[in-house]
Amino acid sequence: MDKQQNQLGSLIATGVSIGMGAAGFFDGIVFHQILQWHHMLTNVLPTDRIALDCLKGF
């Protein structure tokens, strides 16, 4: 039973690592490099509004 739980924990950790890596790849390559969406919020909101939202914690 303990061996199965250890394998399950390793499987979950591996899945989380791969998922975070894929999300980082998608964000960095697709959004930033290909689509050039670096400043999605600054195109919609005024700069002072973004600063206030960051200070408030959204």
PDB file of C-alpha atoms in Angstrom:
ATOM      1  CA  MET A   1       0.000   0.000   0.000  1.00  0.00           C
ATOM      2  CA  ASP A   2       2.806   2.428   0.885  1.00  0.00           C
ATOM      3  CA  LYS A   3       4.550   1.761  -2.426  1.00  0.00           C
ATOM      4  CA  GLN A   4       1.348   2.586  -4.343  1.00  0.00           C
ATOM      5  CA  GLN A   5       0.944   5.870  -2.466  1.00  0.00           C
ATOM      6  CA  ASN A   6       4.561   6.769  -3.194  1.00  0.00           C
ATOM      7  CA  GLN A   7       4.038   6.045  -6.897  1.00  0.00           C
ATOM      8  CA  LEU A   8       0.849   8.099  -6.900  1.00  0.00           C
ATOM      9  CA  GLY A   9       2.668  11.033  -5.272  1.00  0.00           C
ATOM     10  CA  SER A  10       5.438  10.812  -7.876  1.00  0.00           C
ATOM     11  CA  LEU A  11       2.872  10.683 -10.666  1.00  0.00           C
ATOM     12  CA  ILE A  12       1.072  13.759  -9.336  1.00  0.00           C
ATOM     13  CA  ALA A  13       4.344  15.689  -8.933  1.00  0.00           C
ATOM     14  CA  THR A  14       5.364  14.774 -12.482  1.00  0.00           C
ATOM     15  CA  GLY A  15       1.993  15.841 -13.867  1.00  0.00           C
ATOM     16  CA  VAL A  16       2.135  19.170 -12.064  1.00  0.00           C
ATOM     17  CA  SER A  17       5.685  19.809 -13.303  1.00  0.00           C
ATOM     18  CA  ILE A  18       4.807  18.997 -16.901  1.00  0.00           C
ATOM     19  CA  GLY A  19       1.625  21.075 -16.688  1.00  0.00           C
ATOM     20  CA  MET A  20       3.432  24.122 -15.352  1.00  0.00           C
ATOM     21  CA  GLY A  21       6.136  23.740 -17.982  1.00  0.00           C
ATOM     22  CA  ALA A  22       3.561  23.514 -20.768  1.00  0.00           C
ATOM     23  CA  ALA A  23       1.732  26.577 -19.432  1.00  0.00           C
ATOM     24  CA  GLY A  24       4.999  28.533 -19.262  1.00  0.00           C
ATOM     25  CA  PHE A  25       5.889  27.475 -22.798  1.00  0.00           C
ATOM     26  CA  PHE A  26       2.462  28.480 -24.085  1.00  0.00           C
ATOM     27  CA  ASP A  27       2.602  31.834 -22.302  1.00  0.00           C
ATOM     28  CA  GLY A  28       6.173  32.664 -23.268  1.00  0.00           C
ATOM     29  CA  ILE A  29       6.219  31.451 -26.842  1.00  0.00           C
ATOM     30  CA  VAL A  30       2.650  31.810 -28.081  1.00  0.00           C
ATOM     31  CA  PHE A  31       1.449  34.925 -26.262  1.00  0.00           C
ATOM     32  CA  HIS A  32       4.686  36.902 -26.030  1.00  0.00           C
ATOM     33  CA  GLN A  33       6.711  35.886 -29.074  1.00  0.00           C
ATOM     34  CA  ILE A  34       4.162  34.938 -31.742  1.00  0.00           C
ATOM     35  CA  LEU A  35       1.163  37.108 -30.866  1.00  0.00           C
ATOM     36  CA  GLN A  36       3.229  39.837 -29.149  1.00  0.00           C
ATOM     37  CA  TRP A  37       0.690  40.304 -26.382  1.00  0.00           C
ATOM     38  CA  HIS A  38       3.120  41.804 -23.873  1.00  0.00           C
ATOM     39  CA  HIS A  39       0.902  44.573 -22.569  1.00  0.00           C
ATOM     40  CA  MET A  40      -2.641  43.260 -22.661  1.00  0.00           C
ATOM     41  CA  LEU A  41      -3.692  45.246 -19.581  1.00  0.00           C
ATOM     42  CA  THR A  42      -1.987  48.485 -20.581  1.00  0.00           C
ATOM     43  CA  ASN A  43      -3.914  48.607 -23.842  1.00  0.00           C
ATOM     44  CA  VAL A  44      -7.242  48.388 -22.013  1.00  0.00           C
ATOM     45  CA  LEU A  45      -6.773  50.259 -18.745  1.00  0.00           C
ATOM     46  CA  PRO A  46      -5.059  53.592 -18.114  1.00  0.00           C
ATOM     47  CA  THR A  47      -1.628  53.278 -16.506  1.00  0.00           C
ATOM     48  CA  ASP A  48      -2.687  54.849 -13.203  1.00  0.00           C
ATOM     49  CA  ARG A  49      -5.581  52.379 -12.926  1.00  0.00           C
ATOM     50  CA  ILE A  50      -3.208  49.426 -13.336  1.00  0.00           C
ATOM     51  CA  ALA A  51      -0.919  50.795 -10.624  1.00  0.00           C
ATOM     52  CA  LEU A  52      -3.855  51.257  -8.246  1.00  0.00           C
ATOM     53  CA  ASP A  53      -5.186  47.758  -8.978  1.00  0.00           C
ATOM     54  CA  CYS A  54      -1.758  46.271  -8.261  1.00  0.00           C
ATOM     55  CA  LEU A  55      -1.545  48.131  -4.953  1.00  0.00           C
ATOM     56  CA  LYS A  56      -5.038  47.024  -3.960  1.00  0.00           C
ATOM     57  CA  GLY A  57      -4.383  43.429  -4.969  1.00  0.00           C
ATOM     58  CA  PHE A  58      -7.089  43.493  -7.627  1.00  0.00           C
TER      59      PHE A  58
END
